[in-house]
Coordinates of C-alpha atoms in Angstrom, one line a residue:
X1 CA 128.8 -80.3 -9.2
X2 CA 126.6 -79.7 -6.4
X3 CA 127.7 -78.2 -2.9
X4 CA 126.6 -78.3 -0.1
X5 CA 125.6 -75.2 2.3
X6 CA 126.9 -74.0 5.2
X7 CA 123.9 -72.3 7.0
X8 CA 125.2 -70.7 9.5
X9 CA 126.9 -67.8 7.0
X10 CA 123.0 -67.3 6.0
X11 CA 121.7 -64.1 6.8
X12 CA 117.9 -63.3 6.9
X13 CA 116.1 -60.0 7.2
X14 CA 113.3 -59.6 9.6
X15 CA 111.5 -55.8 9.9
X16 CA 110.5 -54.1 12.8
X17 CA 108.6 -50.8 12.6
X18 CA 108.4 -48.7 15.8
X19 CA 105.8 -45.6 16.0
X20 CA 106.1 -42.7 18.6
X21 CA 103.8 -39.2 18.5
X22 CA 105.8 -37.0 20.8
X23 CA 104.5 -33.3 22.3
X24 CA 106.3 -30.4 24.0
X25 CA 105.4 -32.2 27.5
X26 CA 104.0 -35.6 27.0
X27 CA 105.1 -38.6 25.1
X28 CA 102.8 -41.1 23.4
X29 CA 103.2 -44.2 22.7
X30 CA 101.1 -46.9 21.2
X31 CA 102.8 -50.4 20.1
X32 CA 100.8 -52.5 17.8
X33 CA 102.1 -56.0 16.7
X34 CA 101.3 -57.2 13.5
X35 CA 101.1 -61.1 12.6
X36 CA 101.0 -62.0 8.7
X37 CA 101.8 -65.3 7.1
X38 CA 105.4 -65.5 6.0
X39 CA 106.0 -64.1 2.8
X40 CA 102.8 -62.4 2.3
X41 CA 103.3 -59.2 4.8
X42 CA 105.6 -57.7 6.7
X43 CA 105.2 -58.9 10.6
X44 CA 106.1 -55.4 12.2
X45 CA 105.0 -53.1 14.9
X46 CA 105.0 -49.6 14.1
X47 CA 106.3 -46.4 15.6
X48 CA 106.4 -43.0 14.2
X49 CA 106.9 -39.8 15.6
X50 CA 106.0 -36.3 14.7
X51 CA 109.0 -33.9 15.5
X52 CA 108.9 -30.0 16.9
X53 CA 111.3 -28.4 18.1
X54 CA 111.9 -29.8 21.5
X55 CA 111.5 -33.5 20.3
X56 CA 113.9 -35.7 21.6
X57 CA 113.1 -39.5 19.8
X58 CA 114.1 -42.4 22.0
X59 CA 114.5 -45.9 21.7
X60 CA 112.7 -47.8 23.7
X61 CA 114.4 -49.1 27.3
X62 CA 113.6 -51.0 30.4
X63 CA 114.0 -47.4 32.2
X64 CA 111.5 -45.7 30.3
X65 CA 108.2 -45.0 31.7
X66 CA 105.5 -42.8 30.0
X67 CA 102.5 -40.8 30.8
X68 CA 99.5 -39.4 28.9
X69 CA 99.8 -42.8 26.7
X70 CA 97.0 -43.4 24.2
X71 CA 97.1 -46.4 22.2
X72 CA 96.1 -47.4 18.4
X73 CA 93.8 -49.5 16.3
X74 CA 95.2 -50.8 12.8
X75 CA 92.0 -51.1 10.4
X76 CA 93.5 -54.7 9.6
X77 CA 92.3 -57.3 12.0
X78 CA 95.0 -58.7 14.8
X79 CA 94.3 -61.9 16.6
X80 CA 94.0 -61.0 20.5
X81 CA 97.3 -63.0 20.8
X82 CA 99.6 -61.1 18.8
X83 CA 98.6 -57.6 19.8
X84 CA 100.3 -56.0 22.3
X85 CA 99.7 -52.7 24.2
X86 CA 102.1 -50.7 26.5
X87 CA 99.9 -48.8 29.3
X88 CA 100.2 -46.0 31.2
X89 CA 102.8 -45.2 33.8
X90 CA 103.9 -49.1 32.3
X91 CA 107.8 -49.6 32.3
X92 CA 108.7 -49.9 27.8
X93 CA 111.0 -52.4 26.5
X94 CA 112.3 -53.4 23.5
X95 CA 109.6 -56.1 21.9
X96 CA 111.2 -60.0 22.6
X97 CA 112.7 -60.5 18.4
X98 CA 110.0 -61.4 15.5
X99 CA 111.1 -64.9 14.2
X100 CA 109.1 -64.5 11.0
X101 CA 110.8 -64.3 7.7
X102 CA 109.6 -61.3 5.3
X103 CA 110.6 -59.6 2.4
X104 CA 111.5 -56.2 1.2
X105 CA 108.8 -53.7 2.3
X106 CA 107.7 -51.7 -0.7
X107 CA 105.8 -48.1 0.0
X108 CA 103.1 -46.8 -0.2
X109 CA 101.8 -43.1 0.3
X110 CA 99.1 -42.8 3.1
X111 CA 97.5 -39.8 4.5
X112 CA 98.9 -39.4 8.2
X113 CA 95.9 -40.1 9.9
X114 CA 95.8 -43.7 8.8
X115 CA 97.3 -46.3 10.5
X116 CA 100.7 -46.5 8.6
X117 CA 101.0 -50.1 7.3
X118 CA 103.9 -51.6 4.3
X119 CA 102.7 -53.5 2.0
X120 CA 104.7 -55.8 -0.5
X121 CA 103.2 -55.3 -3.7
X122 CA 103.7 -52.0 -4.6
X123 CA 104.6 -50.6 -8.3
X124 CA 106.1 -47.3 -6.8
X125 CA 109.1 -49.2 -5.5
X126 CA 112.3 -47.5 -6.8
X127 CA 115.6 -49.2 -8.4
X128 CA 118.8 -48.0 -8.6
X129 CA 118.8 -45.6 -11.4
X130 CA 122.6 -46.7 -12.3
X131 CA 121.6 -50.2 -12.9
X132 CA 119.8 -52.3 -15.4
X133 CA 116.0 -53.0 -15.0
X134 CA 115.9 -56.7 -13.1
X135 CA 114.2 -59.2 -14.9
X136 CA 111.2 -60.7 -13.8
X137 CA 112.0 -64.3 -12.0
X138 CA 115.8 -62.7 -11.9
X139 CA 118.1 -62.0 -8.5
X140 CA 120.3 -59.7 -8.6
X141 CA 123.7 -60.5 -6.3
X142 CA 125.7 -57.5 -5.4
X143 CA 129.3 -58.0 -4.1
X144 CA 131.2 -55.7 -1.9
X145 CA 134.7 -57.1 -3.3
X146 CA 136.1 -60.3 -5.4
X147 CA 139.1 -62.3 -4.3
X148 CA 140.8 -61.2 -7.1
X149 CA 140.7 -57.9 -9.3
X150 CA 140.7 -59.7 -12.4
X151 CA 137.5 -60.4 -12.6
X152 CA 138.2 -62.9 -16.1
X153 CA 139.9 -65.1 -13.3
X154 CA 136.5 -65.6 -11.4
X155 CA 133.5 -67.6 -11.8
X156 CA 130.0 -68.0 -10.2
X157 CA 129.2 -71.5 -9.6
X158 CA 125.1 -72.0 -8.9
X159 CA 123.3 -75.0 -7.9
X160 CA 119.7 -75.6 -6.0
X161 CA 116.7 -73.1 -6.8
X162 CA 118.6 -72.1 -10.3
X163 CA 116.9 -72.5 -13.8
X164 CA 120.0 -73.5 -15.0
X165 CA 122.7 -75.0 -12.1
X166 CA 126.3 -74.3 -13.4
X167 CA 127.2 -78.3 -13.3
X168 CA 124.6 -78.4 -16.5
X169 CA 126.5 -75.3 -18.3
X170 CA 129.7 -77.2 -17.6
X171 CA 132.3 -79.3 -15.8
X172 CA 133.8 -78.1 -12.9
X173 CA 134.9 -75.3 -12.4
X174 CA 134.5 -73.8 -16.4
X175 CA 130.7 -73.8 -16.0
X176 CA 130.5 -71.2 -13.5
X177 CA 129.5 -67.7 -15.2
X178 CA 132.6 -65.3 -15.6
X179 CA 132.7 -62.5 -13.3
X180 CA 133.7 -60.5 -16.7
X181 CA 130.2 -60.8 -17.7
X182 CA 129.6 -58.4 -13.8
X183 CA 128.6 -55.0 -14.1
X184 CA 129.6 -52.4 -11.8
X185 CA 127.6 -50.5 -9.2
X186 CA 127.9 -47.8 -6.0
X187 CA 128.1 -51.0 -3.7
X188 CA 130.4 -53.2 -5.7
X189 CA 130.0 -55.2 -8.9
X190 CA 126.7 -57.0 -9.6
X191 CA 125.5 -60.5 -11.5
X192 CA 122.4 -61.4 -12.5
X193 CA 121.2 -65.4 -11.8
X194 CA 117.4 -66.9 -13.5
X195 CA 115.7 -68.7 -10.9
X196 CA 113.9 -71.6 -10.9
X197 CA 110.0 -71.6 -11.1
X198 CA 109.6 -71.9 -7.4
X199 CA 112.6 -70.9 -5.4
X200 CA 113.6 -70.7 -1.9
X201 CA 117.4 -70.8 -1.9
X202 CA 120.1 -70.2 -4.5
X203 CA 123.5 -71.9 -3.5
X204 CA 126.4 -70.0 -5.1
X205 CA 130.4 -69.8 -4.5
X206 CA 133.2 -68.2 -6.1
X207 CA 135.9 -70.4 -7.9
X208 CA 138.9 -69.5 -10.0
X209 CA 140.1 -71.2 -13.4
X210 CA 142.4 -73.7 -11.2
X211 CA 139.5 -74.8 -9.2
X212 CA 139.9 -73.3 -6.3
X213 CA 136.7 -72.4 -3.6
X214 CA 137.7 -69.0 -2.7
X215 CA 134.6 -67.8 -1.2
X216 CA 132.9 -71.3 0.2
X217 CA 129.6 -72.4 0.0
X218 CA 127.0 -70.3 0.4
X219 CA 123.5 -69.5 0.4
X220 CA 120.2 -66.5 -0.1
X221 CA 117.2 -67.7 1.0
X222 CA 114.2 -66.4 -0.8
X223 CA 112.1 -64.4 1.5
X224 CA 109.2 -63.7 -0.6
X225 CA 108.3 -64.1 -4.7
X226 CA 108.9 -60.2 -4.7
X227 CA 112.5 -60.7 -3.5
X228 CA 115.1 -59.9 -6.4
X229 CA 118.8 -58.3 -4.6
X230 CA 121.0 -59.8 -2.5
X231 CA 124.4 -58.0 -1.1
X232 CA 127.5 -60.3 -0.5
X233 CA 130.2 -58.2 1.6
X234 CA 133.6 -58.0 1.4
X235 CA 134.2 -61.5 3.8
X236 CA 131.2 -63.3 1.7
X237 CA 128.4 -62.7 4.2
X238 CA 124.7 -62.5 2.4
X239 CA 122.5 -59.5 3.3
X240 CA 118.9 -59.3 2.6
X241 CA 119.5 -55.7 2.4
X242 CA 122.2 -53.4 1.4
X243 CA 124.3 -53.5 4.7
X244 CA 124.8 -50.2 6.8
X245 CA 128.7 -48.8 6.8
X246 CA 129.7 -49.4 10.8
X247 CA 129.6 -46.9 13.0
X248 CA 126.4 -44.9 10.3
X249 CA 123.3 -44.3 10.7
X250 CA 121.0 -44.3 7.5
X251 CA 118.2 -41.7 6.2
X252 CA 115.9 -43.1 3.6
X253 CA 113.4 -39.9 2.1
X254 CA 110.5 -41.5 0.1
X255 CA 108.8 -39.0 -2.7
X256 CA 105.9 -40.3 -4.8
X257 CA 107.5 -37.9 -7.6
X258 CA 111.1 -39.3 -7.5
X259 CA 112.2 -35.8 -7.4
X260 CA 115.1 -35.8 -5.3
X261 CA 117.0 -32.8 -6.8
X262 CA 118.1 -30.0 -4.6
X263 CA 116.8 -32.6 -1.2
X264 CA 119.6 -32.6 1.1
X265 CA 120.1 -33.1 5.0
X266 CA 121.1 -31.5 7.5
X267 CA 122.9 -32.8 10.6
X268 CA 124.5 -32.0 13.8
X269 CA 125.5 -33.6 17.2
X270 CA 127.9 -36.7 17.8
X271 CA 128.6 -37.0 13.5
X272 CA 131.7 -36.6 11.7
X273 CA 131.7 -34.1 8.9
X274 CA 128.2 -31.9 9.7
X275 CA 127.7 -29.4 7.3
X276 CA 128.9 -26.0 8.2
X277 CA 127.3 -23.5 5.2
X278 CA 123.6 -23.1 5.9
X279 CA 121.9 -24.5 3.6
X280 CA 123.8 -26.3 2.2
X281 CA 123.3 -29.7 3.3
X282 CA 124.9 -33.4 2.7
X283 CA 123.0 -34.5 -1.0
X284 CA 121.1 -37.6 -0.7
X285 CA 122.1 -40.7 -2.7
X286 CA 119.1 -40.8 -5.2
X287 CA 118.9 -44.7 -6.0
X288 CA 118.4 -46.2 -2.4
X289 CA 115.5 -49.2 -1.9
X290 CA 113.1 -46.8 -0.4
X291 CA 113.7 -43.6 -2.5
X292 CA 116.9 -41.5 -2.0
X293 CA 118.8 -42.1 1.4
X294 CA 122.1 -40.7 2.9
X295 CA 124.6 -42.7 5.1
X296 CA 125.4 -40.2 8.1
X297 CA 128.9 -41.3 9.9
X298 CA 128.9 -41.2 13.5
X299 CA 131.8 -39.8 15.6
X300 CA 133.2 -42.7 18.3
X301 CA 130.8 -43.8 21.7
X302 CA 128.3 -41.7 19.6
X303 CA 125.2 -40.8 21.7
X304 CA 123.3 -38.3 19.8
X305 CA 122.5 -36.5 16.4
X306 CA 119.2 -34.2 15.2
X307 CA 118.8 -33.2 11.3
X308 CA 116.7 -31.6 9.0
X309 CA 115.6 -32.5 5.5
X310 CA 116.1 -29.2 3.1
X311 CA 114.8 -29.0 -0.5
X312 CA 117.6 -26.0 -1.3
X313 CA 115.9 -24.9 -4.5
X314 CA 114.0 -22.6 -1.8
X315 CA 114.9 -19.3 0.6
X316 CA 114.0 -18.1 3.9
X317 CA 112.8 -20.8 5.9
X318 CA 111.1 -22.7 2.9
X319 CA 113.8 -24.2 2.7
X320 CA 112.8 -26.8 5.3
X321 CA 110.9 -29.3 4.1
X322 CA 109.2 -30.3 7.4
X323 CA 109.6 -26.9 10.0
X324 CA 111.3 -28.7 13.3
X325 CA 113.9 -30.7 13.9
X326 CA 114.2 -34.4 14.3
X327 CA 116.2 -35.5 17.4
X328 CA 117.6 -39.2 18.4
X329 CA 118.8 -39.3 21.7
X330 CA 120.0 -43.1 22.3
X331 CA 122.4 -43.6 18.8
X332 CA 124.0 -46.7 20.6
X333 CA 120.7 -48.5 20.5
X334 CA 119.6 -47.1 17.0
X335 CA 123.4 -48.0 15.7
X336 CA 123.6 -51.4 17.4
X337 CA 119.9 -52.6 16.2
X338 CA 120.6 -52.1 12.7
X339 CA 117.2 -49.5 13.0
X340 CA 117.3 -47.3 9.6
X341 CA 115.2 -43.8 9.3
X342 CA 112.8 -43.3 6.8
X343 CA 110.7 -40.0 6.1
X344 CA 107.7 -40.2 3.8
X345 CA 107.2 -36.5 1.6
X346 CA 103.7 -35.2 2.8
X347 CA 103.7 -36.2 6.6
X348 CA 106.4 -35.7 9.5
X349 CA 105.9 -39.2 10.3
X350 CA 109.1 -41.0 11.0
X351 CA 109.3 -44.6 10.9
X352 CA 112.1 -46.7 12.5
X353 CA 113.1 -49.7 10.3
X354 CA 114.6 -52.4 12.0
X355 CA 116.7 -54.7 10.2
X356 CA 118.6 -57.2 11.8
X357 CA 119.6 -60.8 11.6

């Protein structure tokens, strides 16, 4: 039985990447604007920052004016129209939204002096560690919470870009695949749907033995062929991305080795919870999309937090991984912008993620 969509509960995942190199008394700023096809690159622009003591890492405002500003050439091509470059003394704002669609960045590592750039095709990208490999031509839907705890009770019913849509497993509603058959994971319980040869949207719901629509219609639309999760919250909204707690800011710490034993944060300023025994810092979680990654909450009208990544298998002052502290400034921007931290191992290089909808 096919149903139709509603799209307006679609949710779609755009990246923005925002690069800053900041100095005891000058900031520098170059923005670079990156145009790719849909669903072959990630349409970005770049910041990353290299922190000292003294940094202070701020988003981008209307206010903000700069000097000493120096801008930067990416060794991929950029048509004159889509490259954009604040200049000096020149009021910086917040880029007008990218409209393009994208997939999941994957990582690569790059030596700091190269234009930092994120691929999509990329065999170091990690999965969680708790969960079963995905299958090729498989998505993987995560939900937050079920309308009902027995799970027995529940089916998911398919239809468009499916290799098999649930009306040919069965009649309504008994050809829906049981939620008994879900696995459990740190977000939720997952289930895993074969797609068609081709797809660009799977149409699901949740229905009960009697019938019954419980979560209405809705949709994923497939960004890119590399796309395999999907995250389905607790009032059926569909994420691109595993959703960031409210009121948290996130940390993602990329290794090349995967080691992420004894790597811990950190944190002080406008948080709840900072650590207090030095050093021992907050664990990362080891199976996040980009490596390990920690959720840091944030205290109320939260305006500012600095951290430092520790590997705490070390003494003395080894124990930092990088020597100086990162610093963000403006949290309501960073918070309300859905912008997530990443840290690569052999560079300070920060990189903003922005993932919004």
């Amino acid at each position: 039985m096919k149903r139709n969509t509603q799209s307006n509960n679609e949710k779609v995942l755009r990246y923005s990447l925002r690069k800053y190199k900041l100095g005891l008394a000058s900031v520098t700023i170059g923005a670079i604007f990156l145009s790719f096809a849909a669903v072959q690159g990630v349409k970005a622009d770049e910041a990353v920052s290299t922190p000292d003591s003294s940094t202070q890492v701020e988003q981008a405002d209307p206010s903000l004016t700069t000097s000493g500003l120096v801008t930067e050439t990416p060794t991929a091509p950029v048509a004159a129209e889509n490259a954009t470059v604040f200049k000096e003394n020149e009021p910086v704002s917040l880029p007008e939204e990218n409209t393009g669609r994208t997939g999941i960045p994957k990582l690569t590592e790059t030596s700091e002096n190269t234009p930092k750039t994120v691929g999509t095709n990329n065999s170091q990208t990690l999965t969680n560690a708790s969960e079963d490999p995905i299958a090729e031509g498989t998505i993987r839907l995560h939900f937050q919470e079920l309308p009902s705890p027995d799970k027995a009770s529940l089916g998911l019913w398919t239809w468009d870009d499916v290799e098999t849509p649930s009306s040919q497993k069965g009649a309504w509603p008994t050809g829906a695949t049981s939620f008994a058959e879900a696995k459990q994971d740190d977000y939720g319980v997952y289930l895993d749907v074969k797609l068609s040869s081709t797809p660009k949207k799977l149409s699901f719901l949740i229905n009960n033995a009697a019938g019954t629509n419980l979560s209405g219609d809705k949709a994923v639309e497939i960004l890119s062929p590399q796309m395999n999760e999907a995250w389905i919250d607790k009032d059926f909204q569909v994420y691109s991305y595993q959703p960031i707690p409210q009121d948290h800011v996130r940390i993602n710490y990329f290794r090349t080795d995967g080691d992420y034993s004894n790597k811990s944060v950190w944190y002080w300023g406008d948080v709840k919870d900072a650590p207090s025994n030095w050093p021992d810092g907050v664990n990362f979680q080891p199976n996040g999309k980009y490596g390990a990654y920690l959720d840091i909450p944030l205290t109320e009208a939260a305006k500012s937090i600095g951290f430092l990544l520790l590997d705490e298998s070390k003494i003395g002052d080894d124990v930092k991984i990088q020597p100086n502290d990162y610093k963000f400034s403006d949290l309501k921007k960073l918070v309300s912008f859905s912008y997530e931290i990443l840290i690569r191992q052999s560079t300070p290089t920060l990189i903003l993620l922005r993932m919004y909808v």
